[in-house]
Amino acid sequence: SPVMGLRMVTPASAIASLVTLLPFFLVSSVHSFSSPSPTYNKIASATSILSPITGEPTSLLQPNSNDDAPITNKKTLVVFLPQLGEFDSFEYCEQLHAAQPALQSNGIDLKLVGIGDATSAQRFCSFTGIDIRSLSLDPTARLYQDLELYPGPAFSLPNRDIVSDDLLKFVLKSLPGAVPETTEELRPVATAWWNYLAMCAGIGAPGTLREILRGYFGDVAGPERFGEEDVVVVGTNGGGDDDDIDRAFLVIGPGVGPVKLGPFRYTQWFADERGYTRPVELATVRLRNMVEVLTQWDVYVSDPSTIAQRGGTFLFDEYGNELYSYKSKGVLTYSETMSRPLMFLAPYIGEEAARNPLGLLDTRGGKYKRGR
């Protein structure tokens, strides 16, 4: 007879118990044997990353010391920007800066990496509003190479018998920045420019021409991009007062309506349309960024030999597992969904914050509104 106080365990009850406990065993095993992704480990062990504040080497991510425990108590969004003085860097960071409250409230730590130096980092953060404590530097793009981020189409210049150094110097004089003083620097810089200009023309840079055209023709699937009080001024001494603006060659704004072009003044035909990315609206945002870069080129671009290097985006969970990744292969292609660049974050920060972090008017692809 059974011992008093003990229950008989039948095969049926044993199976039922196992089925009940199976989900707990599975979750436990995932965490117990979960180790960071190879990408996480590469970033965590990188030695080329510098602090823009101290200029000293710094770590982007915490190394994993125990597979049984989380590395951090937050998810981590790591964004590799191209040169800090680049269209992609300005545009992407405008979106990320606006989304920062949503990232923080949902337990996501933002870490940015850019190609530049301490001076360019200070200027970049001042212009974009990014907290410099969120930014790190990789001056030679070494980690970018380790992560196999796109370096550009890798076109080579013809040898000196065909394209002489004097010809390269002549061409570089027409481009931003100083002509390299040494022969050793000349051809690498010229090669980088050759690759970057080819990418701007859509060569070896998928999606670039489509994105450039979207900036001019508009996008009914995207929200507004230029604020009602925003103004872009081209061709002044930078004073910003009324007399200075009156002397400017080009003034767009406030908003997308009024335009002054030389002696002519007119209003855009779409000025009373609201709720979508209107024609030339995104191009106007890019013009504003271009003015900033070209007037401060030597501040932003410390190493022109890396101007063709593209960036990438990685999202990791608390254990270092890769939740999302994207590697750009073009100019102005920093997201898989350029109409709404942060949609990959929707599962983590909510669709509303991801769809339109800037909070400008948005009909979500529906019928646009008239009236300012």
Tab-separated table of C-alpha atoms in Angstrom:
chain	number	residue	atom	x	y	z
A	1	SER	CA	0.000	0.000	0.000
A	2	PRO	CA	1.157	3.620	-0.564
A	3	VAL	CA	3.127	5.351	2.143
A	4	MET	CA	0.937	7.693	4.178
A	5	GLY	CA	1.253	11.379	3.011
A	6	LEU	CA	2.693	10.653	-0.441
A	7	ARG	CA	0.777	10.994	-3.668
A	8	MET	CA	0.971	8.364	-6.356
A	9	VAL	CA	2.480	9.810	-9.549
A	10	THR	CA	0.820	8.423	-12.619
A	11	PRO	CA	2.222	8.758	-16.176
A	12	ALA	CA	-0.624	11.095	-17.072
A	13	SER	CA	0.049	13.467	-14.169
A	14	ALA	CA	3.795	13.481	-14.905
A	15	ILE	CA	3.196	14.488	-18.528
A	16	ALA	CA	0.776	17.219	-17.431
A	17	SER	CA	3.384	18.631	-15.053
A	18	LEU	CA	6.058	18.668	-17.756
A	19	VAL	CA	3.760	20.443	-20.195
A	20	THR	CA	2.979	23.074	-17.552
A	21	LEU	CA	6.648	23.702	-16.753
A	22	LEU	CA	7.940	23.567	-20.347
A	23	PRO	CA	7.566	27.308	-21.087
A	24	PHE	CA	9.554	28.154	-17.959
A	25	PHE	CA	12.347	25.762	-18.935
A	26	LEU	CA	12.469	27.261	-22.423
A	27	VAL	CA	12.686	30.858	-21.185
A	28	SER	CA	15.315	29.865	-18.633
A	29	SER	CA	17.401	28.064	-21.225
A	30	VAL	CA	17.271	30.991	-23.650
A	31	HIS	CA	18.648	33.366	-21.039
A	32	SER	CA	21.075	30.873	-19.518
A	33	PHE	CA	22.770	30.122	-22.801
A	34	SER	CA	22.170	33.451	-24.557
A	35	SER	CA	25.409	35.218	-25.429
A	36	PRO	CA	25.877	38.553	-27.185
A	37	SER	CA	25.854	38.646	-30.976
A	38	PRO	CA	29.220	38.807	-32.815
A	39	THR	CA	28.388	42.394	-33.786
A	40	TYR	CA	27.854	43.336	-30.146
A	41	ASN	CA	31.180	41.773	-29.182
A	42	LYS	CA	33.027	43.600	-31.984
A	43	ILE	CA	31.625	46.926	-30.861
A	44	ALA	CA	32.265	46.215	-27.180
A	45	SER	CA	35.897	45.275	-27.822
A	46	ALA	CA	36.697	48.143	-30.226
A	47	THR	CA	39.815	50.146	-29.391
A	48	SER	CA	39.479	52.934	-31.974
A	49	ILE	CA	36.612	54.797	-30.260
A	50	LEU	CA	37.373	58.156	-28.640
A	51	SER	CA	35.426	60.424	-26.323
A	52	PRO	CA	34.755	63.841	-27.923
A	53	ILE	CA	34.973	65.397	-24.461
A	54	THR	CA	38.318	64.020	-23.245
A	55	GLY	CA	39.871	62.774	-26.482
A	56	GLU	CA	40.686	59.537	-24.679
A	57	PRO	CA	39.757	55.998	-25.747
A	58	THR	CA	36.339	54.930	-24.513
A	59	SER	CA	34.055	51.902	-24.675
A	60	LEU	CA	30.782	52.032	-26.555
A	61	LEU	CA	29.240	48.928	-25.015
A	62	GLN	CA	29.836	46.941	-21.861
A	63	PRO	CA	31.620	43.634	-22.489
A	64	ASN	CA	29.798	40.473	-21.512
A	65	SER	CA	31.117	38.880	-18.313
A	66	ASN	CA	28.337	36.434	-17.500
A	67	ASP	CA	26.063	34.708	-20.011
A	68	ASP	CA	23.547	33.989	-17.245
A	69	ALA	CA	22.824	37.649	-16.507
A	70	PRO	CA	21.854	40.703	-18.558
A	71	ILE	CA	24.739	42.967	-19.562
A	72	THR	CA	22.665	46.099	-18.924
A	73	ASN	CA	19.163	46.892	-17.738
A	74	LYS	CA	18.322	48.649	-21.019
A	75	LYS	CA	18.246	48.001	-24.714
A	76	THR	CA	20.940	49.842	-26.668
A	77	LEU	CA	20.550	51.630	-29.988
A	78	VAL	CA	23.939	52.129	-31.656
A	79	VAL	CA	23.984	54.380	-34.729
A	80	PHE	CA	27.093	54.720	-36.877
A	81	LEU	CA	26.985	58.018	-38.753
A	82	PRO	CA	29.153	58.855	-41.775
A	83	GLN	CA	31.265	62.006	-41.528
A	84	LEU	CA	29.670	64.346	-39.004
A	85	GLY	CA	29.539	66.965	-41.763
A	86	GLU	CA	27.258	64.877	-43.990
A	87	PHE	CA	23.606	64.967	-45.119
A	88	ASP	CA	22.843	61.588	-43.547
A	89	SER	CA	24.280	62.544	-40.169
A	90	PHE	CA	22.267	65.756	-39.849
A	91	GLU	CA	18.972	64.278	-41.039
A	92	TYR	CA	19.173	61.098	-39.004
A	93	CYS	CA	20.137	62.918	-35.825
A	94	GLU	CA	17.291	65.395	-36.244
A	95	GLN	CA	14.919	62.426	-36.040
A	96	LEU	CA	16.815	60.671	-33.228
A	97	HIS	CA	17.043	63.833	-31.143
A	98	ALA	CA	13.279	64.321	-31.428
A	99	ALA	CA	12.707	60.669	-30.457
A	100	GLN	CA	15.011	60.795	-27.428
A	101	PRO	CA	12.215	61.200	-24.824
A	102	ALA	CA	10.445	58.141	-26.266
A	103	LEU	CA	13.695	56.180	-26.271
A	104	GLN	CA	14.419	57.053	-22.657
A	105	SER	CA	10.906	56.308	-21.411
A	106	ASN	CA	11.028	52.889	-23.082
A	107	GLY	CA	14.412	51.891	-21.694
A	108	ILE	CA	16.567	52.366	-24.803
A	109	ASP	CA	20.021	53.901	-24.476
A	110	LEU	CA	21.108	55.877	-27.579
A	111	LYS	CA	24.774	55.754	-28.575
A	112	LEU	CA	26.031	57.604	-31.661
A	113	VAL	CA	29.357	57.155	-33.432
A	114	GLY	CA	30.647	59.624	-35.989
A	115	ILE	CA	33.731	60.160	-38.126
A	116	GLY	CA	35.367	63.375	-36.994
A	117	ASP	CA	37.300	64.982	-34.158
A	118	ALA	CA	36.490	66.861	-30.961
A	119	THR	CA	36.023	70.175	-32.784
A	120	SER	CA	33.587	68.747	-35.323
A	121	ALA	CA	31.730	66.944	-32.531
A	122	GLN	CA	31.225	70.175	-30.599
A	123	ARG	CA	29.914	71.979	-33.682
A	124	PHE	CA	27.710	69.059	-34.709
A	125	CYS	CA	26.071	68.757	-31.304
A	126	SER	CA	25.535	72.509	-31.109
A	127	PHE	CA	23.756	72.495	-34.491
A	128	THR	CA	21.672	69.325	-34.033
A	129	GLY	CA	20.935	69.548	-30.306
A	130	ILE	CA	22.422	66.096	-29.697
A	131	ASP	CA	23.869	65.590	-26.216
A	132	ILE	CA	27.616	65.271	-26.719
A	133	ARG	CA	27.663	62.575	-24.023
A	134	SER	CA	25.711	60.363	-26.464
A	135	LEU	CA	28.350	60.797	-29.178
A	136	SER	CA	31.648	58.966	-29.651
A	137	LEU	CA	34.227	59.314	-32.415
A	138	ASP	CA	35.984	56.877	-34.715
A	139	PRO	CA	38.369	59.257	-36.548
A	140	THR	CA	39.737	56.668	-38.985
A	141	ALA	CA	36.509	54.628	-39.368
A	142	ARG	CA	38.361	51.521	-38.196
A	143	LEU	CA	35.341	50.023	-36.403
A	144	TYR	CA	33.211	50.741	-39.469
A	145	GLN	CA	35.565	48.534	-41.452
A	146	ASP	CA	35.500	45.812	-38.784
A	147	LEU	CA	31.690	45.803	-38.959
A	148	GLU	CA	31.836	45.686	-42.764
A	149	LEU	CA	29.877	48.890	-43.172
A	150	TYR	CA	29.844	50.062	-46.788
A	151	PRO	CA	33.054	51.986	-47.627
A	152	GLY	CA	31.764	53.189	-50.992
A	153	PRO	CA	32.055	51.615	-54.433
A	154	ALA	CA	35.865	51.358	-54.130
A	155	PHE	CA	36.633	52.862	-57.530
A	156	SER	CA	40.338	53.440	-58.136
A	157	LEU	CA	41.915	56.362	-59.912
A	158	PRO	CA	43.955	55.708	-63.050
A	159	ASN	CA	47.704	55.690	-62.495
A	160	ARG	CA	49.824	58.827	-62.664
A	161	ASP	CA	50.607	58.296	-66.336
A	162	ILE	CA	46.938	58.890	-67.122
A	163	VAL	CA	45.817	61.190	-64.284
A	164	SER	CA	48.699	63.268	-62.972
A	165	ASP	CA	48.989	64.690	-59.481
A	166	ASP	CA	48.790	68.193	-60.948
A	167	LEU	CA	45.446	67.367	-62.532
A	168	LEU	CA	44.164	66.004	-59.239
A	169	LYS	CA	45.244	69.179	-57.445
A	170	PHE	CA	43.447	71.257	-60.070
A	171	VAL	CA	40.228	69.292	-59.595
A	172	LEU	CA	40.424	69.303	-55.785
A	173	LYS	CA	40.703	73.101	-55.790
A	174	SER	CA	37.110	73.228	-57.028
A	175	LEU	CA	35.881	71.081	-54.121
A	176	PRO	CA	35.440	71.960	-50.430
A	177	GLY	CA	38.508	71.780	-48.227
A	178	ALA	CA	42.178	72.364	-48.774
A	179	VAL	CA	44.282	70.480	-51.301
A	180	PRO	CA	46.496	67.959	-49.436
A	181	GLU	CA	50.035	69.200	-49.051
A	182	THR	CA	51.797	65.861	-49.375
A	183	THR	CA	51.832	63.395	-52.253
A	184	GLU	CA	50.994	60.583	-49.834
A	185	GLU	CA	47.708	62.270	-48.912
A	186	LEU	CA	46.770	63.544	-52.354
A	187	ARG	CA	45.630	60.386	-54.093
A	188	PRO	CA	43.717	58.870	-51.129
A	189	VAL	CA	41.747	62.109	-50.749
A	190	ALA	CA	41.146	62.379	-54.498
A	191	THR	CA	40.045	58.729	-54.593
A	192	ALA	CA	37.602	59.322	-51.739
A	193	TRP	CA	36.121	62.305	-53.560
A	194	TRP	CA	35.880	60.301	-56.790
A	195	ASN	CA	33.917	57.601	-54.974
A	196	TYR	CA	31.701	60.045	-53.079
A	197	LEU	CA	30.787	62.064	-56.174
A	198	ALA	CA	29.976	58.835	-58.004
A	199	MET	CA	27.690	57.861	-55.122
A	200	CYS	CA	25.948	61.249	-55.250
A	201	ALA	CA	25.228	60.473	-58.910
A	202	GLY	CA	23.745	57.129	-57.883
A	203	ILE	CA	26.689	55.040	-59.057
A	204	GLY	CA	27.447	52.244	-56.619
A	205	ALA	CA	24.917	53.752	-54.230
A	206	PRO	CA	21.492	52.088	-54.497
A	207	GLY	CA	18.554	54.276	-53.521
A	208	THR	CA	20.456	57.559	-53.674
A	209	LEU	CA	18.842	59.059	-56.781
A	210	ARG	CA	15.380	58.014	-55.616
A	211	GLU	CA	15.947	59.774	-52.316
A	212	ILE	CA	17.313	62.928	-53.968
A	213	LEU	CA	14.253	63.078	-56.221
A	214	ARG	CA	11.944	62.532	-53.236
A	215	GLY	CA	13.423	65.650	-51.692
A	216	TYR	CA	12.373	67.704	-54.711
A	217	PHE	CA	9.098	66.099	-55.745
A	218	GLY	CA	7.728	65.512	-52.243
A	219	ASP	CA	6.244	62.438	-50.606
A	220	VAL	CA	2.557	62.020	-49.760
A	221	ALA	CA	3.485	59.064	-47.519
A	222	GLY	CA	5.670	61.200	-45.256
A	223	PRO	CA	4.896	63.947	-42.692
A	224	GLU	CA	5.856	67.597	-43.010
A	225	ARG	CA	9.582	68.229	-42.572
A	226	PHE	CA	9.975	72.024	-42.422
A	227	GLY	CA	8.475	73.970	-39.542
A	228	GLU	CA	6.129	76.908	-40.072
A	229	GLU	CA	8.660	79.325	-38.571
A	230	ASP	CA	11.786	77.814	-40.140
A	231	VAL	CA	13.876	79.937	-42.513
A	232	VAL	CA	16.832	79.017	-44.730
A	233	VAL	CA	19.156	81.839	-45.778
A	234	VAL	CA	21.900	81.452	-48.385
A	235	GLY	CA	24.456	84.075	-49.323
A	236	THR	CA	24.881	86.283	-46.234
A	237	ASN	CA	27.674	87.019	-43.822
A	238	GLY	CA	25.861	84.999	-41.172
A	239	GLY	CA	24.613	87.913	-39.115
A	240	GLY	CA	20.996	86.896	-39.372
A	241	ASP	CA	19.486	90.387	-38.962
A	242	ASP	CA	16.862	91.847	-41.315
A	243	ASP	CA	19.373	93.832	-43.390
A	244	ASP	CA	21.550	90.766	-43.754
A	245	ILE	CA	18.584	88.667	-44.956
A	246	ASP	CA	17.551	91.391	-47.390
A	247	ARG	CA	20.995	91.156	-48.978
A	248	ALA	CA	20.846	87.361	-49.178
A	249	PHE	CA	20.717	85.680	-52.573
A	250	LEU	CA	18.200	83.040	-51.467
A	251	VAL	CA	15.714	83.047	-48.594
A	252	ILE	CA	13.112	80.314	-48.086
A	253	GLY	CA	10.512	80.806	-45.383
A	254	PRO	CA	9.064	81.214	-42.921
A	255	GLY	CA	7.692	77.768	-43.775
A	256	VAL	CA	7.641	76.386	-47.299
A	257	GLY	CA	5.702	79.260	-48.877
A	258	PRO	CA	7.664	82.527	-49.307
A	259	VAL	CA	10.818	82.523	-51.431
A	260	LYS	CA	13.286	85.312	-52.241
A	261	LEU	CA	15.632	84.467	-55.126
A	262	GLY	CA	17.910	87.353	-55.984
A	263	PRO	CA	15.639	90.312	-56.815
A	264	PHE	CA	12.582	88.095	-57.213
A	265	ARG	CA	10.010	87.212	-54.560
A	266	TYR	CA	7.259	84.656	-54.973
A	267	THR	CA	5.161	82.118	-53.088
A	268	GLN	CA	5.345	78.384	-53.740
A	269	TRP	CA	2.231	77.017	-55.467
A	270	PHE	CA	1.783	74.386	-52.741
A	271	ALA	CA	2.072	76.876	-49.878
A	272	ASP	CA	-1.455	76.182	-48.595
A	273	GLU	CA	-1.083	72.392	-48.615
A	274	ARG	CA	-0.494	70.736	-45.265
A	275	GLY	CA	0.095	67.316	-43.758
A	276	TYR	CA	2.655	65.660	-46.045
A	277	THR	CA	6.230	66.131	-47.289
A	278	ARG	CA	5.623	68.824	-49.876
A	279	PRO	CA	7.674	69.427	-53.049
A	280	VAL	CA	11.170	70.837	-52.326
A	281	GLU	CA	10.381	70.745	-48.567
A	282	LEU	CA	12.901	68.025	-47.763
A	283	ALA	CA	15.321	69.552	-50.274
A	284	THR	CA	15.030	72.782	-48.260
A	285	VAL	CA	15.959	70.939	-45.064
A	286	ARG	CA	18.959	69.504	-46.881
A	287	LEU	CA	19.894	72.932	-48.190
A	288	ARG	CA	19.935	74.231	-44.621
A	289	ASN	CA	22.277	71.408	-43.622
A	290	MET	CA	24.472	71.954	-46.678
A	291	VAL	CA	24.883	75.641	-45.849
A	292	GLU	CA	26.012	74.666	-42.358
A	293	VAL	CA	28.574	72.176	-43.667
A	294	LEU	CA	30.007	74.213	-46.527
A	295	THR	CA	30.484	77.300	-44.361
A	296	GLN	CA	32.226	75.177	-41.707
A	297	TRP	CA	33.862	72.501	-43.855
A	298	ASP	CA	37.274	72.534	-42.189
A	299	VAL	CA	35.589	72.212	-38.800
A	300	TYR	CA	33.411	69.253	-39.764
A	301	VAL	CA	35.677	67.213	-42.032
A	302	SER	CA	38.941	66.345	-40.323
A	303	ASP	CA	39.822	63.481	-42.689
A	304	PRO	CA	38.419	63.803	-46.232
A	305	SER	CA	39.778	60.378	-47.156
A	306	THR	CA	36.786	58.854	-45.307
A	307	ILE	CA	33.978	60.887	-46.909
A	308	ALA	CA	32.642	57.901	-48.880
A	309	GLN	CA	32.242	55.714	-45.780
A	310	ARG	CA	28.617	54.875	-44.974
A	311	GLY	CA	27.034	54.100	-41.626
A	312	GLY	CA	24.677	51.625	-40.024
A	313	THR	CA	22.152	51.046	-37.235
A	314	PHE	CA	22.092	48.285	-34.610
A	315	LEU	CA	19.611	47.638	-31.804
A	316	PHE	CA	20.589	45.229	-29.010
A	317	ASP	CA	18.598	43.821	-26.120
A	318	GLU	CA	19.795	43.642	-22.514
A	319	TYR	CA	21.756	40.450	-23.251
A	320	GLY	CA	23.513	41.852	-26.325
A	321	ASN	CA	21.325	39.986	-28.796
A	322	GLU	CA	20.803	41.810	-32.068
A	323	LEU	CA	17.171	42.885	-32.418
A	324	TYR	CA	17.633	44.939	-35.582
A	325	SER	CA	20.376	45.960	-37.987
A	326	TYR	CA	20.652	48.000	-41.145
A	327	LYS	CA	23.710	48.973	-43.192
A	328	SER	CA	23.428	51.930	-45.534
A	329	LYS	CA	24.875	51.628	-49.032
A	330	GLY	CA	24.100	55.043	-50.436
A	331	VAL	CA	23.891	58.759	-49.782
A	332	LEU	CA	20.698	59.793	-47.950
A	333	THR	CA	19.760	56.140	-47.444
A	334	TYR	CA	20.345	55.928	-43.688
A	335	SER	CA	17.056	54.060	-43.133
A	336	GLU	CA	15.131	51.243	-44.772
A	337	THR	CA	12.012	53.438	-44.619
A	338	MET	CA	13.123	56.922	-45.604
A	339	SER	CA	9.599	58.372	-45.635
A	340	ARG	CA	9.540	57.578	-41.907
A	341	PRO	CA	13.114	56.721	-40.889
A	342	LEU	CA	12.446	55.455	-37.370
A	343	MET	CA	9.731	52.894	-38.121
A	344	PHE	CA	12.068	50.063	-37.091
A	345	LEU	CA	11.642	51.347	-33.529
A	346	ALA	CA	7.828	51.073	-33.568
A	347	PRO	CA	7.739	47.755	-31.639
A	348	TYR	CA	9.858	49.322	-28.891
A	349	ILE	CA	8.760	52.984	-28.560
A	350	GLY	CA	5.259	52.844	-30.044
A	351	GLU	CA	4.060	53.506	-33.552
A	352	GLU	CA	3.122	57.155	-32.963
A	353	ALA	CA	6.581	58.165	-31.747
A	354	ALA	CA	8.283	56.174	-34.509
A	355	ARG	CA	6.073	57.449	-37.339
A	356	ASN	CA	6.492	61.155	-36.711
A	357	PRO	CA	9.044	62.012	-34.022
A	358	LEU	CA	9.265	65.669	-35.120
A	359	GLY	CA	5.566	66.114	-34.397
A	360	LEU	CA	4.846	68.144	-37.544
A	361	LEU	CA	1.481	67.890	-39.286
A	362	ASP	CA	0.875	64.431	-40.688
A	363	THR	CA	-2.141	63.029	-42.545
A	364	ARG	CA	-0.470	59.596	-42.666
A	365	GLY	CA	-0.798	59.311	-46.420
A	366	GLY	CA	-4.408	60.463	-46.450
A	367	LYS	CA	-5.836	63.531	-48.135
A	368	TYR	CA	-3.729	66.571	-47.341
A	369	LYS	CA	-5.189	69.684	-45.824
A	370	ARG	CA	-5.360	73.165	-47.297
A	371	GLY	CA	-4.872	76.349	-45.329
A	372	ARG	CA	-1.988	77.603	-43.289
